[in-house]
Short mmCIF file of C-alpha atoms in Angstrom, two decimals:
data_model
loop_
_atom_site.label_atom_id
_atom_site.label_comp_id
_atom_site.label_asym_id
_atom_site.label_seq_id
_atom_site.Cartn_x
_atom_site.Cartn_y
_atom_site.Cartn_z
CA ASP A 1 0.00 0.00 0.00
CA VAL A 2 1.27 3.42 -0.99
CA GLU A 3 0.56 6.32 1.32
CA GLU A 4 -1.39 9.19 -0.26
CA GLY A 5 0.95 11.92 -1.47
CA THR A 6 3.78 9.47 -2.12
CA LEU A 7 5.35 9.19 -5.56
CA ILE A 8 7.07 5.94 -6.53
CA GLY A 9 10.20 6.11 -8.66
CA THR A 10 13.55 4.37 -8.82
CA ALA A 11 16.21 4.80 -6.15
CA VAL A 12 19.47 5.94 -7.83
CA SER A 13 21.44 7.43 -4.91
CA PRO A 14 20.95 6.60 -1.21
CA GLY A 15 19.92 8.91 1.60
CA THR A 16 17.00 11.11 2.56
CA ALA A 17 16.45 14.86 2.46
CA MET A 18 13.57 17.26 2.93
CA GLY A 19 13.37 20.56 1.13
CA ARG A 20 11.69 22.80 -1.41
CA VAL A 21 11.55 21.67 -5.01
CA ARG A 22 12.98 23.70 -7.88
CA VAL A 23 11.67 22.32 -11.19
CA MET A 24 14.17 23.25 -13.88
CA ARG A 25 14.38 22.95 -17.67
CA SER A 26 17.86 24.48 -18.04
CA PRO A 27 20.97 24.72 -15.85
CA ASP A 28 20.93 28.47 -16.51
CA GLU A 29 17.75 29.01 -14.47
CA ARG A 30 17.77 30.39 -10.93
CA PHE A 31 18.63 27.78 -8.27
CA GLU A 32 19.11 28.43 -4.56
CA SER A 33 21.33 26.46 -2.22
CA GLY A 34 19.41 23.82 -0.26
CA GLU A 35 16.69 23.30 -2.86
CA ILE A 36 15.82 19.95 -4.38
CA LEU A 37 16.91 19.89 -8.01
CA ALA A 38 14.13 18.44 -10.21
CA ALA A 39 14.79 18.02 -13.93
CA THR A 40 13.94 15.77 -16.84
CA VAL A 41 17.58 14.80 -17.30
CA THR A 42 20.99 16.37 -16.58
CA SER A 43 24.26 16.66 -18.47
CA PRO A 44 27.73 17.97 -17.49
CA ALA A 45 26.45 21.56 -17.78
CA TRP A 46 24.26 20.90 -14.71
CA THR A 47 27.15 19.69 -12.50
CA PRO A 48 27.77 23.01 -10.64
CA LEU A 49 24.17 22.92 -9.32
CA PHE A 50 24.74 19.66 -7.45
CA SER A 51 27.04 21.30 -4.90
CA GLY A 52 24.14 23.40 -3.59
CA ALA A 53 21.32 20.87 -3.93
CA SER A 54 19.89 18.93 -0.99
CA ALA A 55 18.56 16.13 -3.25
CA VAL A 56 17.91 15.32 -6.90
CA VAL A 57 14.74 14.16 -8.69
CA LEU A 58 14.97 13.08 -12.32
CA GLN A 59 12.40 12.08 -14.89
CA ILE A 60 14.59 9.93 -17.12
CA GLY A 61 17.41 7.51 -16.44
CA GLY A 62 18.71 4.87 -14.14
CA ALA A 63 21.73 4.39 -11.92
CA LEU A 64 24.20 5.24 -14.70
CA GLN A 65 22.50 8.47 -15.82
CA HIS A 66 24.60 11.63 -15.35
CA GLY A 67 22.40 13.02 -12.57
CA ALA A 68 22.49 9.76 -10.60
CA LEU A 69 26.28 9.53 -10.87
CA CYS A 70 26.71 13.15 -9.73
CA ALA A 71 24.24 12.68 -6.87
CA ARG A 72 26.25 9.73 -5.57
CA GLU A 73 29.53 11.66 -5.94
CA TYR A 74 28.09 14.59 -3.97
CA GLY A 75 26.40 12.32 -1.40
CA LEU A 76 22.89 13.45 -2.35
CA PRO A 77 19.78 11.30 -2.26
CA ALA A 78 18.26 10.88 -5.71
CA VAL A 79 15.16 9.33 -7.26
CA SER A 80 14.50 8.86 -10.97
CA ASN A 81 11.45 7.97 -13.09
CA ILE A 82 9.25 10.72 -11.63
CA ASP A 83 7.05 12.82 -13.96
CA VAL A 84 8.85 15.97 -12.82
CA HIS A 85 6.99 18.57 -14.87
CA ASN A 86 3.48 17.25 -14.17
CA VAL A 87 3.50 16.14 -10.53
CA LEU A 88 6.05 18.47 -8.94
CA LYS A 89 5.86 22.25 -8.71
CA THR A 90 8.55 24.72 -7.69
CA GLY A 91 8.17 25.53 -4.00
CA MET A 92 6.61 22.23 -2.95
CA LEU A 93 7.99 20.81 0.30
CA VAL A 94 8.93 17.16 -0.23
CA GLU A 95 10.98 14.38 1.30
CA VAL A 96 13.21 12.51 -1.14
CA ASN A 97 14.11 8.97 -0.11
CA GLY A 98 16.92 7.66 -2.27
CA ASN A 99 16.93 4.38 -0.35
CA THR A 100 13.38 3.40 -1.32
CA GLY A 101 12.89 5.46 -4.50
CA THR A 102 9.97 7.43 -3.07
CA ILE A 103 9.08 11.09 -2.78
CA LYS A 104 6.61 12.16 -0.13
CA ILE A 105 4.77 15.43 -0.76
CA ILE A 106 4.59 17.30 2.55
CA GLU A 107 2.96 20.52 1.26
#
């Protein structure tokens, strides 16, 4: 049974973090330290954002996707296979669980 407000994805980097989501389409958009980076996919151009992120949520990719590799290098929890642009909104408070592959929407 899945608790209401819980999104099921794929765990790609262990750990848990709670924070505000920043849904992004480009690494050039505004991003504040401590936010949860949410994107369709990342590439090397996104790498500087990982140092300030509290967690990562991706739409596409598995354990070998760029964002998952960077998340593990930076020690950030990460979940993939989440419909980032349709179920998450910038400013939402969520808990990312990279151990179980779930995201719990708090508010």
